Short mmCIF file of C-alpha atoms in Angstrom, two decimals:
data_model
loop_
_atom_site.label_atom_id
_atom_site.label_comp_id
_atom_site.label_asym_id
_atom_site.label_seq_id
_atom_site.Cartn_x
_atom_site.Cartn_y
_atom_site.Cartn_z
CA MET A 1037 -11.30 -8.03 -5.14
CA GLU A 1038 -10.14 -5.50 -7.77
CA LEU A 1039 -9.94 -5.46 -11.31
CA ARG A 1040 -6.26 -4.86 -11.09
CA GLN A 1041 -5.87 -8.25 -8.96
CA LEU A 1042 -7.75 -10.13 -11.58
CA HIS A 1043 -5.31 -8.82 -14.55
CA TYR A 1044 -2.49 -9.80 -12.45
CA PHE A 1045 -4.05 -13.29 -11.74
CA ILE A 1046 -4.35 -13.46 -15.39
CA ALA A 1047 -0.96 -12.49 -16.25
CA ILE A 1048 0.69 -15.36 -13.75
CA ALA A 1049 -1.57 -18.03 -15.30
CA GLU A 1050 -0.73 -16.97 -18.79
CA GLU A 1051 3.20 -16.96 -18.05
CA GLY A 1052 3.05 -19.70 -15.80
CA SER A 1053 5.45 -18.16 -13.54
CA LEU A 1054 5.50 -15.47 -11.10
CA SER A 1055 8.61 -13.88 -11.87
CA ALA A 1056 7.83 -14.00 -15.53
CA ALA A 1057 4.54 -12.48 -14.84
CA ALA A 1058 6.03 -9.85 -12.61
CA GLN A 1059 8.15 -8.75 -15.57
CA ARG A 1060 5.48 -8.68 -18.05
CA ILE A 1061 3.09 -6.22 -15.96
CA GLY A 1062 6.00 -4.33 -14.34
CA VAL A 1063 5.59 -5.02 -10.76
CA ALA A 1064 8.09 -6.91 -8.15
CA GLN A 1065 7.39 -10.44 -7.96
CA PRO A 1066 7.05 -10.39 -4.32
CA SER A 1067 4.20 -8.27 -4.63
CA LEU A 1068 2.62 -10.86 -6.94
CA SER A 1069 3.28 -13.62 -4.52
CA GLN A 1070 1.57 -11.36 -1.86
CA LEU A 1071 -1.15 -11.06 -4.26
CA VAL A 1072 -1.85 -14.82 -4.71
CA LYS A 1073 -1.53 -15.07 -0.93
CA THR A 1074 -4.22 -12.48 -0.20
CA LEU A 1075 -6.63 -14.03 -3.20
CA GLU A 1076 -6.09 -17.62 -1.52
CA SER A 1077 -7.05 -16.14 2.06
CA ARG A 1078 -9.81 -14.21 0.78
CA ILE A 1079 -11.54 -17.15 -1.26
CA GLY A 1080 -10.36 -19.83 1.28
CA VAL A 1081 -8.86 -22.10 -1.25
CA GLU A 1082 -5.64 -22.80 -2.82
CA LEU A 1083 -5.23 -21.34 -6.44
CA VAL A 1084 -1.69 -21.57 -7.16
CA ILE A 1085 0.86 -24.78 -6.78
CA ARG A 1086 4.30 -22.77 -6.81
CA SER A 1087 7.28 -24.96 -7.44
CA PRO A 1088 11.06 -24.09 -8.76
CA HIS A 1089 9.72 -24.58 -12.06
CA GLY A 1090 6.81 -22.12 -12.14
CA ALA A 1091 3.18 -21.70 -10.94
CA THR A 1092 0.37 -24.23 -11.76
CA LEU A 1093 -3.01 -23.28 -11.22
CA THR A 1094 -5.09 -25.73 -9.27
CA SER A 1095 -8.86 -26.65 -10.29
CA ALA A 1096 -10.00 -23.39 -8.12
CA GLY A 1097 -7.39 -21.31 -9.91
CA ARG A 1098 -8.66 -22.40 -13.27
CA LEU A 1099 -12.22 -21.62 -12.32
CA LEU A 1100 -10.92 -18.10 -10.98
CA LEU A 1101 -8.82 -17.67 -14.41
CA ASP A 1102 -12.06 -18.27 -16.46
CA ARG A 1103 -14.14 -15.92 -14.27
CA ALA A 1104 -11.17 -13.15 -14.25
CA ARG A 1105 -11.21 -13.37 -18.19
CA GLN A 1106 -15.12 -13.01 -18.27
CA ILE A 1107 -15.20 -10.10 -16.15
CA THR A 1108 -12.36 -8.52 -17.56
CA ALA A 1109 -13.69 -8.62 -20.83
CA LEU A 1110 -17.20 -7.24 -19.89
CA VAL A 1111 -15.14 -4.17 -18.18
CA ASP A 1112 -13.25 -3.74 -21.47
CA ARG A 1113 -16.41 -4.08 -23.49
CA THR A 1114 -18.44 -1.54 -21.42
CA GLN A 1115 -15.44 0.92 -21.42
CA GLU A 1116 -15.75 0.87 -25.14
#
């Protein structure tokens, strides 16, 4: 798992939508969709429930979000 992937996952969770997250971070929406699929495959659980109304995190997705925020904060503090 790469730090960039964690940042992208955080954006998806915060925006509640793959398309809104894609616009926010300046990447194509299909790339974010593929990122979620890759993470889900690697971890072995569903992280995001996709619907026409947006993206909702599963319990595993909420756990990953919490850990991703911790990891990115640690990296930011380390760089400072």
